[in-house]
Amino acid sequence: KSQLWTPDVLLYNSADPQFDSSFQSNVLVYPDGMVNWIPPGIFRISCRIAVAWFPFDIQECFLKFGSWTFDGSKLHLDVDDNGFDLSSYIQNGEWELTATSVVQNIQHYQCCPEPYYDVVFTFIIRRRVLYYAFNLILPCILITMLTLIGFTLPPDAGEKMSLQITIMLSICIFQNYVAEMSPPTSEALPFLGSAFHSVTAILSKIVPTFVPTEGAAPRVFHKLRDCMTFRSVMLNWLPWLLMMHRPGYIAKGTKLVKEDSDEDEGGKHNVSVESIISTAITHVPPKLAVVDEVEQQPAEERRHLWRKGSRFLPERSIVPINEVTKEQVAQLVVLNEIHEHLSAITAEIREKERNKDVEDDWKFAAIVVDRLCLYIFSFFILLSTCALFSAVPRLEVLPSNS
């Protein structure tokens, strides 16, 4: 070989530390003067990686071979008509070879007027998505669907916030996986990373919606409940728009009305303390201690007690003040005390019922907000998913000898 001239064909974009990684094999010389020299080698090249569509990315790399010292007048590089020889090509589990091409170029450099020939072998590979679909994309979609479950939980359930925070932490873990799998570059954000960031952005909007739902106390809702606009929107119009049914209520147009009207309830409650006392007046014997206490009161004080308690008496039983006995006054004193106690009990019951109504309205309003957010975020999740996956590039397979 030392007595034969061999061309100094090198790989221009080599990334090997030795630059020329070919094995210096023997040269075959035939009797007719034909010389055949095929040096094998393992080539390592530098290739610009496009990670914008990871893991749906398509990479285009090339191998540029040319003489380092001889110009075109001394060394002419030609292209074989068969192009790439893929007869010994072994399929790769991560990449799919989609297109190849071989092109002869003529370069003119500033140093020399002579042309220089080089041959560029270009190959296009596409990443196989199956591995990433089952290990990254499908879990991401399932986790995204889990975010919507938070809207179906009861408004007073404390698990809503913890569920969304857990999902957000899971997304962060998957983002770390994507960062480890993709090459470090600041030119573009990987597609899968964009998808995870979209889910994170949606979660950042979802979580604050649970804060007023879980943190709103009924006492705060008291003020909002008296606002007619709030009641009209949250308790009537939105439920009608979202086709929601509230137990114990019937829909009349865009309004929800209780099945038992307020008038009926008011009639039940207004079997008032006075009517109860007037019914029981003949059955309540005066206490002796009260009779003695009334007997010690002056006449003017007895008349005052009579006027105060006579409102409980039916009209037919009212007698003139000058004919009132001390037993009758004592009886009215007892009834007046009963009236005060019953009034306090009735007021407490009504306050509890009002608080219960406020709490029910608050819970229903929270359910309405959850249902509205469920529809809104479902739409945005579906829209963002379709927009991301519809933008994935497609590549037509080029012929191998193009």
mmCIF file of C-alpha atoms in Angstrom:
data_model
loop_
_atom_site.group_PDB
_atom_site.id
_atom_site.type_symbol
_atom_site.label_atom_id
_atom_site.label_comp_id
_atom_site.label_asym_id
_atom_site.label_seq_id
_atom_site.Cartn_x
_atom_site.Cartn_y
_atom_site.Cartn_z
ATOM 1 C CA LYS A 1 0.000 0.000 0.000
ATOM 2 C CA SER A 2 2.892 2.333 0.673
ATOM 3 C CA GLN A 3 3.776 2.184 -3.016
ATOM 4 C CA LEU A 4 0.282 3.171 -4.156
ATOM 5 C CA TRP A 5 -1.329 6.561 -4.091
ATOM 6 C CA THR A 6 -4.556 6.678 -2.077
ATOM 7 C CA PRO A 7 -6.947 9.631 -2.005
ATOM 8 C CA ASP A 8 -7.226 11.561 1.234
ATOM 9 C CA VAL A 9 -11.031 11.364 1.395
ATOM 10 C CA LEU A 10 -12.207 12.480 4.826
ATOM 11 C CA LEU A 11 -15.511 12.995 6.598
ATOM 12 C CA TYR A 12 -15.842 16.764 6.899
ATOM 13 C CA ASN A 13 -18.408 16.801 9.724
ATOM 14 C CA SER A 14 -16.709 14.105 11.769
ATOM 15 C CA ALA A 15 -17.154 14.227 15.538
ATOM 16 C CA ASP A 16 -14.598 11.507 16.213
ATOM 17 C CA PRO A 17 -11.546 12.564 18.269
ATOM 18 C CA GLN A 18 -9.249 10.947 15.673
ATOM 19 C CA PHE A 19 -11.161 12.686 12.869
ATOM 20 C CA ASP A 20 -10.476 9.834 10.392
ATOM 21 C CA SER A 21 -12.024 6.733 11.912
ATOM 22 C CA SER A 22 -11.710 4.491 8.854
ATOM 23 C CA PHE A 23 -9.634 1.328 9.003
ATOM 24 C CA GLN A 24 -6.591 1.368 6.720
ATOM 25 C CA SER A 25 -7.320 -1.824 4.819
ATOM 26 C CA ASN A 26 -5.311 -3.302 1.958
ATOM 27 C CA VAL A 27 -5.651 -2.153 -1.622
ATOM 28 C CA LEU A 28 -6.728 -4.617 -4.324
ATOM 29 C CA VAL A 29 -4.901 -4.209 -7.649
ATOM 30 C CA TYR A 30 -6.254 -6.111 -10.677
ATOM 31 C CA PRO A 31 -4.218 -7.126 -13.772
ATOM 32 C CA ASP A 32 -6.089 -4.656 -15.932
ATOM 33 C CA GLY A 33 -4.872 -1.786 -13.751
ATOM 34 C CA MET A 34 -8.124 -1.400 -11.768
ATOM 35 C CA VAL A 35 -7.506 -0.515 -8.125
ATOM 36 C CA ASN A 36 -10.168 -1.240 -5.490
ATOM 37 C CA TRP A 37 -9.842 0.272 -2.036
ATOM 38 C CA ILE A 38 -12.773 0.027 0.390
ATOM 39 C CA PRO A 39 -11.707 1.109 3.882
ATOM 40 C CA PRO A 40 -14.362 0.216 6.490
ATOM 41 C CA GLY A 41 -15.075 2.476 9.411
ATOM 42 C CA ILE A 42 -17.465 3.533 12.128
ATOM 43 C CA PHE A 43 -18.287 7.176 11.647
ATOM 44 C CA ARG A 44 -19.424 9.565 14.309
ATOM 45 C CA ILE A 45 -20.861 12.794 12.957
ATOM 46 C CA SER A 46 -22.184 16.033 14.356
ATOM 47 C CA CYS A 47 -25.835 16.573 13.524
ATOM 48 C CA ARG A 48 -28.062 19.442 14.467
ATOM 49 C CA ILE A 49 -30.927 17.978 16.501
ATOM 50 C CA ALA A 50 -34.424 19.417 16.161
ATOM 51 C CA VAL A 51 -36.318 18.720 19.389
ATOM 52 C CA ALA A 52 -39.305 20.957 18.737
ATOM 53 C CA TRP A 53 -41.576 17.972 18.022
ATOM 54 C CA PHE A 54 -40.108 15.450 20.454
ATOM 55 C CA PRO A 55 -41.158 12.595 20.546
ATOM 56 C CA PHE A 56 -42.661 13.095 17.068
ATOM 57 C CA ASP A 57 -39.408 14.580 15.836
ATOM 58 C CA ILE A 58 -37.797 14.002 12.457
ATOM 59 C CA GLN A 59 -34.033 14.371 12.183
ATOM 60 C CA GLU A 60 -32.108 15.116 8.999
ATOM 61 C CA CYS A 61 -28.398 14.352 9.075
ATOM 62 C CA PHE A 62 -25.704 14.095 6.435
ATOM 63 C CA LEU A 63 -22.195 12.753 5.876
ATOM 64 C CA LYS A 64 -19.982 14.981 3.758
ATOM 65 C CA PHE A 65 -17.009 13.221 2.153
ATOM 66 C CA GLY A 66 -14.346 15.028 0.163
ATOM 67 C CA SER A 67 -10.641 15.361 -0.470
ATOM 68 C CA TRP A 68 -8.757 17.541 1.934
ATOM 69 C CA THR A 69 -5.928 18.600 -0.405
ATOM 70 C CA PHE A 70 -6.704 17.614 -3.995
ATOM 71 C CA ASP A 71 -8.888 19.787 -6.181
ATOM 72 C CA GLY A 72 -11.254 18.647 -8.892
ATOM 73 C CA SER A 73 -8.585 18.542 -11.561
ATOM 74 C CA LYS A 74 -6.680 15.864 -9.630
ATOM 75 C CA LEU A 75 -9.490 14.039 -7.808
ATOM 76 C CA HIS A 76 -12.990 13.621 -9.140
ATOM 77 C CA LEU A 77 -15.625 12.158 -6.822
ATOM 78 C CA ASP A 78 -18.602 10.605 -8.555
ATOM 79 C CA VAL A 79 -21.903 9.254 -7.253
ATOM 80 C CA ASP A 80 -22.958 5.662 -7.699
ATOM 81 C CA ASP A 81 -26.252 5.285 -9.513
ATOM 82 C CA ASN A 82 -27.569 3.006 -6.759
ATOM 83 C CA GLY A 83 -27.195 5.693 -4.096
ATOM 84 C CA PHE A 84 -27.362 4.346 -0.548
ATOM 85 C CA ASP A 85 -26.687 0.638 -0.257
ATOM 86 C CA LEU A 86 -29.218 -0.539 2.336
ATOM 87 C CA SER A 87 -28.736 -4.245 1.783
ATOM 88 C CA SER A 88 -26.967 -4.605 5.144
ATOM 89 C CA TYR A 89 -29.096 -2.062 6.979
ATOM 90 C CA ILE A 90 -30.380 -3.231 10.380
ATOM 91 C CA GLN A 91 -33.687 -1.837 11.608
ATOM 92 C CA ASN A 92 -33.460 0.283 14.745
ATOM 93 C CA GLY A 93 -35.993 0.079 17.555
ATOM 94 C CA GLU A 94 -35.943 3.804 18.266
ATOM 95 C CA TRP A 95 -35.508 5.341 14.816
ATOM 96 C CA GLU A 96 -37.081 4.645 11.447
ATOM 97 C CA LEU A 97 -35.125 5.439 8.281
ATOM 98 C CA THR A 98 -37.601 7.268 6.058
ATOM 99 C CA ALA A 99 -35.516 8.770 3.236
ATOM 100 C CA THR A 100 -31.991 8.823 1.820
ATOM 101 C CA SER A 101 -30.233 10.802 -0.878
ATOM 102 C CA VAL A 102 -26.739 11.151 -2.374
ATOM 103 C CA VAL A 103 -25.668 14.408 -4.007
ATOM 104 C CA GLN A 104 -22.404 15.489 -5.640
ATOM 105 C CA ASN A 105 -21.402 19.084 -4.912
ATOM 106 C CA ILE A 106 -18.773 21.354 -6.424
ATOM 107 C CA GLN A 107 -17.289 23.865 -4.025
ATOM 108 C CA HIS A 108 -15.206 26.958 -4.827
ATOM 109 C CA TYR A 109 -13.109 28.345 -2.004
ATOM 110 C CA GLN A 110 -11.592 31.833 -1.716
ATOM 111 C CA CYS A 111 -8.068 30.476 -1.537
ATOM 112 C CA CYS A 112 -8.089 28.578 -4.772
ATOM 113 C CA PRO A 113 -9.739 29.023 -8.169
ATOM 114 C CA GLU A 114 -9.970 25.269 -8.775
ATOM 115 C CA PRO A 115 -13.224 23.446 -7.999
ATOM 116 C CA TYR A 116 -13.365 20.894 -5.186
ATOM 117 C CA TYR A 117 -15.681 17.914 -5.324
ATOM 118 C CA ASP A 118 -17.524 16.439 -2.359
ATOM 119 C CA VAL A 119 -20.294 13.905 -1.949
ATOM 120 C CA VAL A 120 -23.056 14.411 0.610
ATOM 121 C CA PHE A 121 -25.005 11.412 1.915
ATOM 122 C CA THR A 122 -28.236 12.649 3.491
ATOM 123 C CA PHE A 123 -30.570 10.466 5.521
ATOM 124 C CA ILE A 124 -33.804 11.340 7.287
ATOM 125 C CA ILE A 125 -34.899 9.396 10.336
ATOM 126 C CA ARG A 126 -38.115 9.571 12.302
ATOM 127 C CA ARG A 127 -38.456 8.614 15.949
ATOM 128 C CA ARG A 128 -40.700 5.650 16.707
ATOM 129 C CA VAL A 129 -43.469 6.901 18.979
ATOM 130 C CA LEU A 130 -44.810 3.660 20.476
ATOM 131 C CA TYR A 131 -42.459 3.654 23.464
ATOM 132 C CA TYR A 132 -43.162 7.282 24.320
ATOM 133 C CA ALA A 133 -46.889 6.904 23.683
ATOM 134 C CA PHE A 134 -47.255 4.226 26.367
ATOM 135 C CA ASN A 135 -44.768 5.650 28.838
ATOM 136 C CA LEU A 136 -45.316 9.408 28.541
ATOM 137 C CA ILE A 137 -48.187 10.490 26.294
ATOM 138 C CA LEU A 138 -50.883 8.094 27.532
ATOM 139 C CA PRO A 139 -50.136 8.721 31.245
ATOM 140 C CA CYS A 140 -50.178 12.455 30.532
ATOM 141 C CA ILE A 141 -53.622 12.185 28.930
ATOM 142 C CA LEU A 142 -54.933 10.071 31.813
ATOM 143 C CA ILE A 143 -53.555 12.509 34.383
ATOM 144 C CA THR A 144 -55.171 15.360 32.475
ATOM 145 C CA MET A 145 -58.491 13.531 32.614
ATOM 146 C CA LEU A 146 -58.046 13.123 36.368
ATOM 147 C CA THR A 147 -58.002 16.898 36.758
ATOM 148 C CA LEU A 148 -61.642 16.949 35.687
ATOM 149 C CA ILE A 149 -62.623 14.510 38.450
ATOM 150 C CA GLY A 150 -62.016 17.278 40.980
ATOM 151 C CA PHE A 151 -65.052 19.109 39.620
ATOM 152 C CA THR A 152 -67.290 16.113 40.324
ATOM 153 C CA LEU A 153 -66.396 15.885 44.026
ATOM 154 C CA PRO A 154 -68.746 17.498 46.597
ATOM 155 C CA PRO A 155 -67.980 21.174 47.222
ATOM 156 C CA ASP A 156 -67.231 20.615 50.905
ATOM 157 C CA ALA A 157 -64.856 17.692 50.252
ATOM 158 C CA GLY A 158 -61.326 18.453 51.378
ATOM 159 C CA GLU A 159 -59.856 15.982 48.876
ATOM 160 C CA LYS A 160 -60.396 18.324 45.926
ATOM 161 C CA MET A 161 -57.367 20.467 46.628
ATOM 162 C CA SER A 162 -55.102 17.538 47.564
ATOM 163 C CA LEU A 163 -56.106 15.709 44.358
ATOM 164 C CA GLN A 164 -55.120 18.616 42.121
ATOM 165 C CA ILE A 165 -51.839 19.180 43.969
ATOM 166 C CA THR A 166 -50.992 15.473 43.599
ATOM 167 C CA ILE A 167 -51.727 15.657 39.874
ATOM 168 C CA MET A 168 -49.542 18.740 39.523
ATOM 169 C CA LEU A 169 -46.654 16.933 41.239
ATOM 170 C CA SER A 170 -47.115 13.992 38.858
ATOM 171 C CA ILE A 171 -46.900 16.343 35.887
ATOM 172 C CA CYS A 172 -43.673 17.802 37.285
ATOM 173 C CA ILE A 173 -42.185 14.294 37.528
ATOM 174 C CA PHE A 174 -43.092 13.571 33.905
ATOM 175 C CA GLN A 175 -41.516 16.870 32.890
ATOM 176 C CA ASN A 176 -38.258 15.705 34.465
ATOM 177 C CA TYR A 177 -38.465 12.493 32.421
ATOM 178 C CA VAL A 178 -38.892 14.508 29.232
ATOM 179 C CA ALA A 179 -35.945 16.730 30.151
ATOM 180 C CA GLU A 180 -33.740 13.670 30.702
ATOM 181 C CA MET A 181 -34.763 12.016 27.428
ATOM 182 C CA SER A 182 -34.414 15.024 25.147
ATOM 183 C CA PRO A 183 -31.018 16.585 24.319
ATOM 184 C CA PRO A 184 -30.248 19.800 26.205
ATOM 185 C CA THR A 185 -30.899 22.730 23.909
ATOM 186 C CA SER A 186 -32.325 26.217 24.181
ATOM 187 C CA GLU A 187 -33.395 26.536 20.559
ATOM 188 C CA ALA A 188 -36.846 25.040 21.044
ATOM 189 C CA LEU A 189 -39.093 23.530 23.691
ATOM 190 C CA PRO A 190 -39.943 19.848 23.107
ATOM 191 C CA PHE A 191 -43.487 19.117 21.977
ATOM 192 C CA LEU A 192 -44.150 16.817 24.904
ATOM 193 C CA GLY A 193 -42.771 19.448 27.254
ATOM 194 C CA SER A 194 -45.224 21.930 25.735
ATOM 195 C CA ALA A 195 -48.037 19.476 26.378
ATOM 196 C CA PHE A 196 -47.018 19.084 30.023
ATOM 197 C CA HIS A 197 -46.687 22.848 30.394
ATOM 198 C CA SER A 198 -50.196 23.234 28.963
ATOM 199 C CA VAL A 199 -51.553 20.805 31.555
ATOM 200 C CA THR A 200 -49.654 22.642 34.286
ATOM 201 C CA ALA A 201 -51.089 25.957 33.103
ATOM 202 C CA ILE A 202 -54.598 24.477 33.126
ATOM 203 C CA LEU A 203 -54.019 23.100 36.629
ATOM 204 C CA SER A 204 -52.802 26.500 37.808
ATOM 205 C CA LYS A 205 -56.170 27.897 36.729
ATOM 206 C CA ILE A 206 -58.175 24.980 38.094
ATOM 207 C CA VAL A 207 -56.732 24.938 41.622
ATOM 208 C CA PRO A 208 -57.718 28.559 42.497
ATOM 209 C CA THR A 209 -61.323 27.762 41.590
ATOM 210 C CA PHE A 210 -61.414 25.317 44.517
ATOM 211 C CA VAL A 211 -60.141 27.894 47.002
ATOM 212 C CA PRO A 212 -63.331 29.992 47.178
ATOM 213 C CA THR A 213 -65.414 26.832 46.966
ATOM 214 C CA GLU A 214 -63.783 25.219 49.983
ATOM 215 C CA GLY A 215 -62.937 28.370 51.903
ATOM 216 C CA ALA A 216 -66.231 30.199 51.533
ATOM 217 C CA ALA A 217 -68.110 30.120 54.814
ATOM 218 C CA PRO A 218 -71.901 30.387 55.036
ATOM 219 C CA ARG A 219 -71.599 33.681 56.915
ATOM 220 C CA VAL A 220 -69.854 35.160 53.869
ATOM 221 C CA PHE A 221 -72.564 33.744 51.661
ATOM 222 C CA HIS A 222 -75.211 35.552 53.753
ATOM 223 C CA LYS A 223 -74.254 38.846 52.096
ATOM 224 C CA LEU A 224 -74.065 37.368 48.610
ATOM 225 C CA ARG A 225 -77.385 35.617 49.102
ATOM 226 C CA ASP A 226 -79.171 38.931 49.581
ATOM 227 C CA CYS A 227 -77.791 40.168 46.245
ATOM 228 C CA MET A 228 -80.533 39.591 43.691
ATOM 229 C CA THR A 229 -78.076 39.552 40.789
ATOM 230 C CA PHE A 230 -76.016 36.839 42.457
ATOM 231 C CA ARG A 231 -79.098 34.755 43.245
ATOM 232 C CA SER A 232 -80.455 35.215 39.749
ATOM 233 C CA VAL A 233 -77.199 34.144 38.088
ATOM 234 C CA MET A 234 -75.885 31.439 40.430
ATOM 235 C CA LEU A 235 -79.123 29.867 41.648
ATOM 236 C CA ASN A 236 -81.426 30.289 38.653
ATOM 237 C CA TRP A 237 -79.907 31.230 35.299
ATOM 238 C CA LEU A 238 -76.708 29.136 35.326
ATOM 239 C CA PRO A 239 -78.451 25.950 36.571
ATOM 240 C CA TRP A 240 -81.022 26.387 33.790
ATOM 241 C CA LEU A 241 -78.258 26.930 31.216
ATOM 242 C CA LEU A 242 -76.296 23.888 32.436
ATOM 243 C CA MET A 243 -79.491 21.783 32.653
ATOM 244 C CA MET A 244 -78.974 21.055 36.347
ATOM 245 C CA HIS A 245 -81.678 19.758 38.687
ATOM 246 C CA ARG A 246 -81.787 20.770 42.331
ATOM 247 C CA PRO A 247 -83.456 18.291 44.714
ATOM 248 C CA GLY A 248 -86.580 19.734 46.314
ATOM 249 C CA TYR A 249 -86.976 22.373 43.604
ATOM 250 C CA ILE A 250 -88.932 22.493 40.376
ATOM 251 C CA ALA A 251 -87.951 24.459 37.277
ATOM 252 C CA LYS A 252 -90.285 27.220 36.136
ATOM 253 C CA GLY A 253 -88.625 28.749 33.111
ATOM 254 C CA THR A 254 -85.207 29.999 34.161
ATOM 255 C CA LYS A 255 -86.124 29.941 37.867
ATOM 256 C CA LEU A 256 -85.946 27.194 40.466
ATOM 257 C CA VAL A 257 -88.857 27.225 42.919
ATOM 258 C CA LYS A 258 -89.287 25.085 46.019
ATOM 259 C CA GLU A 259 -91.820 22.322 45.688
ATOM 260 C CA ASP A 260 -93.376 23.502 49.012
ATOM 261 C CA SER A 261 -94.112 27.212 48.573
ATOM 262 C CA ASP A 262 -93.061 29.786 51.113
ATOM 263 C CA GLU A 263 -96.696 30.620 51.852
ATOM 264 C CA ASP A 264 -97.398 27.087 53.015
ATOM 265 C CA GLU A 265 -94.290 27.092 55.172
ATOM 266 C CA GLY A 266 -95.204 30.474 56.575
ATOM 267 C CA GLY A 267 -98.678 29.194 57.447
ATOM 268 C CA LYS A 268 -97.159 26.269 59.296
ATOM 269 C CA HIS A 269 -94.789 28.476 61.265
ATOM 270 C CA ASN A 270 -97.422 31.081 61.953
ATOM 271 C CA VAL A 271 -99.499 28.744 64.041
ATOM 272 C CA SER A 272 -97.966 31.257 66.369
ATOM 273 C CA VAL A 273 -97.110 31.380 70.010
ATOM 274 C CA GLU A 274 -100.160 33.546 70.709
ATOM 275 C CA SER A 275 -102.564 30.977 69.254
ATOM 276 C CA ILE A 276 -100.945 28.169 71.231
ATOM 277 C CA ILE A 277 -101.185 30.167 74.450
ATOM 278 C CA SER A 278 -104.777 31.244 73.849
ATOM 279 C CA THR A 279 -105.738 27.623 73.240
ATOM 280 C CA ALA A 280 -104.063 26.461 76.425
ATOM 281 C CA ILE A 281 -105.160 29.358 78.636
ATOM 282 C CA THR A 282 -107.916 27.437 80.416
ATOM 283 C CA HIS A 283 -105.602 24.508 81.096
ATOM 284 C CA VAL A 284 -102.783 26.402 82.816
ATOM 285 C CA PRO A 285 -103.385 26.700 86.558
ATOM 286 C CA PRO A 286 -101.601 29.592 88.240
ATOM 287 C CA LYS A 287 -98.798 28.767 90.635
ATOM 288 C CA LEU A 288 -99.499 29.673 94.293
ATOM 289 C CA ALA A 289 -96.150 31.457 94.537
ATOM 290 C CA VAL A 290 -97.121 33.655 91.620
ATOM 291 C CA VAL A 291 -100.559 34.366 93.161
ATOM 292 C CA ASP A 292 -98.937 35.498 96.383
ATOM 293 C CA GLU A 293 -96.471 37.614 94.402
ATOM 294 C CA VAL A 294 -99.297 39.275 92.468
ATOM 295 C CA GLU A 295 -101.285 39.866 95.659
ATOM 296 C CA GLN A 296 -98.379 41.878 97.033
ATOM 297 C CA GLN A 297 -98.306 44.127 93.937
ATOM 298 C CA PRO A 298 -100.158 47.469 94.030
ATOM 299 C CA ALA A 299 -103.361 47.846 92.033
ATOM 300 C CA GLU A 300 -101.685 49.916 89.297
ATOM 301 C CA GLU A 301 -99.041 47.227 88.751
ATOM 302 C CA ARG A 302 -101.773 44.568 88.532
ATOM 303 C CA ARG A 303 -103.522 46.588 85.831
ATOM 304 C CA HIS A 304 -100.217 46.826 83.889
ATOM 305 C CA LEU A 305 -99.695 43.075 84.123
ATOM 306 C CA TRP A 306 -103.256 42.532 82.950
ATOM 307 C CA ARG A 307 -102.869 44.786 79.926
ATOM 308 C CA LYS A 308 -99.570 43.069 79.048
ATOM 309 C CA GLY A 309 -100.943 39.563 79.245
ATOM 310 C CA SER A 310 -104.500 40.066 78.006
ATOM 311 C CA ARG A 311 -103.325 39.972 74.380
ATOM 312 C CA PHE A 312 -103.131 36.193 74.721
ATOM 313 C CA LEU A 313 -106.801 35.927 75.667
ATOM 314 C CA PRO A 314 -109.575 35.340 73.155
ATOM 315 C CA GLU A 315 -111.944 38.293 72.840
ATOM 316 C CA ARG A 316 -114.793 36.453 74.524
ATOM 317 C CA SER A 317 -112.769 35.945 77.718
ATOM 318 C CA ILE A 318 -111.580 39.547 78.178
ATOM 319 C CA VAL A 319 -113.149 41.211 81.238
ATOM 320 C CA PRO A 320 -112.995 44.814 82.463
ATOM 321 C CA ILE A 321 -109.918 45.768 84.442
ATOM 322 C CA ASN A 322 -111.894 46.560 87.593
ATOM 323 C CA GLU A 323 -113.259 42.995 87.639
ATOM 324 C CA VAL A 324 -109.869 41.289 87.297
ATOM 325 C CA THR A 325 -108.936 38.935 90.107
ATOM 326 C CA LYS A 326 -105.450 38.258 91.369
ATOM 327 C CA GLU A 327 -105.694 34.649 90.115
ATOM 328 C CA GLN A 328 -106.343 35.885 86.577
ATOM 329 C CA VAL A 329 -103.411 38.281 86.722
ATOM 330 C CA ALA A 330 -101.155 35.510 88.025
ATOM 331 C CA GLN A 331 -102.291 33.268 85.217
ATOM 332 C CA LEU A 332 -101.379 35.896 82.656
ATOM 333 C CA VAL A 333 -97.954 36.372 84.255
ATOM 334 C CA VAL A 334 -97.251 32.667 83.801
ATOM 335 C CA LEU A 335 -98.484 32.783 80.211
ATOM 336 C CA ASN A 336 -96.328 35.816 79.492
ATOM 337 C CA GLU A 337 -93.234 33.904 80.673
ATOM 338 C CA ILE A 338 -94.242 30.958 78.502
ATOM 339 C CA HIS A 339 -94.631 33.317 75.570
ATOM 340 C CA GLU A 340 -91.135 34.727 76.025
ATOM 341 C CA HIS A 341 -89.546 31.275 76.190
ATOM 342 C CA LEU A 342 -91.482 29.988 73.192
ATOM 343 C CA SER A 343 -90.609 33.107 71.213
ATOM 344 C CA ALA A 344 -86.905 32.535 71.910
ATOM 345 C CA ILE A 345 -87.170 28.883 70.870
ATOM 346 C CA THR A 346 -89.085 29.806 67.715
ATOM 347 C CA ALA A 347 -86.534 32.480 66.792
ATOM 348 C CA GLU A 348 -83.704 30.003 67.285
ATOM 349 C CA ILE A 349 -85.426 27.405 65.104
ATOM 350 C CA ARG A 350 -86.069 29.964 62.386
ATOM 351 C CA GLU A 351 -82.430 31.104 62.522
ATOM 352 C CA LYS A 352 -81.245 27.513 62.166
ATOM 353 C CA GLU A 353 -83.591 26.992 59.234
ATOM 354 C CA ARG A 354 -82.345 30.195 57.606
ATOM 355 C CA ASN A 355 -78.716 29.132 58.111
ATOM 356 C CA LYS A 356 -79.591 25.739 56.668
ATOM 357 C CA ASP A 357 -81.126 27.423 53.616
ATOM 358 C CA VAL A 358 -78.030 29.603 53.240
ATOM 359 C CA GLU A 359 -75.755 26.561 53.496
ATOM 360 C CA ASP A 360 -77.841 24.660 50.935
ATOM 361 C CA ASP A 361 -77.730 27.644 48.569
ATOM 362 C CA TRP A 362 -73.964 27.917 49.065
ATOM 363 C CA LYS A 363 -73.411 24.227 48.316
ATOM 364 C CA PHE A 364 -75.640 24.365 45.250
ATOM 365 C CA ALA A 365 -73.874 27.507 43.993
ATOM 366 C CA ALA A 366 -70.524 25.727 44.478
ATOM 367 C CA ILE A 367 -71.830 22.732 42.507
ATOM 368 C CA VAL A 368 -72.948 25.104 39.744
ATOM 369 C CA VAL A 369 -69.466 26.675 39.622
ATOM 370 C CA ASP A 370 -67.884 23.202 39.514
ATOM 371 C CA ARG A 371 -70.149 22.149 36.651
ATOM 372 C CA LEU A 372 -69.395 25.345 34.732
ATOM 373 C CA CYS A 373 -65.633 24.908 35.241
ATOM 374 C CA LEU A 374 -65.937 21.251 34.214
ATOM 375 C CA TYR A 375 -67.385 22.255 30.845
ATOM 376 C CA ILE A 376 -64.966 25.154 30.327
ATOM 377 C CA PHE A 377 -61.790 23.242 31.190
ATOM 378 C CA SER A 378 -62.945 20.137 29.297
ATOM 379 C CA PHE A 379 -63.300 22.327 26.226
ATOM 380 C CA PHE A 380 -59.876 23.908 26.704
ATOM 381 C CA ILE A 381 -58.184 20.560 27.374
ATOM 382 C CA LEU A 382 -59.766 19.037 24.267
ATOM 383 C CA LEU A 383 -58.938 22.115 22.196
ATOM 384 C CA SER A 384 -55.302 22.296 23.341
ATOM 385 C CA THR A 385 -54.809 18.545 22.847
ATOM 386 C CA CYS A 386 -56.234 18.630 19.326
ATOM 387 C CA ALA A 387 -54.227 21.757 18.484
ATOM 388 C CA LEU A 388 -50.969 20.203 19.686
ATOM 389 C CA PHE A 389 -51.408 16.844 17.990
ATOM 390 C CA SER A 390 -52.756 18.306 14.751
ATOM 391 C CA ALA A 391 -49.553 20.338 14.416
ATOM 392 C CA VAL A 392 -47.342 17.231 14.464
ATOM 393 C CA PRO A 393 -45.400 17.200 11.152
ATOM 394 C CA ARG A 394 -45.730 14.423 8.607
ATOM 395 C CA LEU A 395 -43.021 13.408 6.172
ATOM 396 C CA GLU A 396 -43.462 11.730 2.807
ATOM 397 C CA VAL A 397 -40.937 8.954 2.302
ATOM 398 C CA LEU A 398 -38.475 9.894 -0.412
ATOM 399 C CA PRO A 399 -37.034 7.248 -2.728
ATOM 400 C CA SER A 400 -33.682 5.937 -1.555
ATOM 401 C CA ASN A 401 -31.891 7.018 -4.726
ATOM 402 C CA SER A 402 -33.260 10.553 -4.817
#
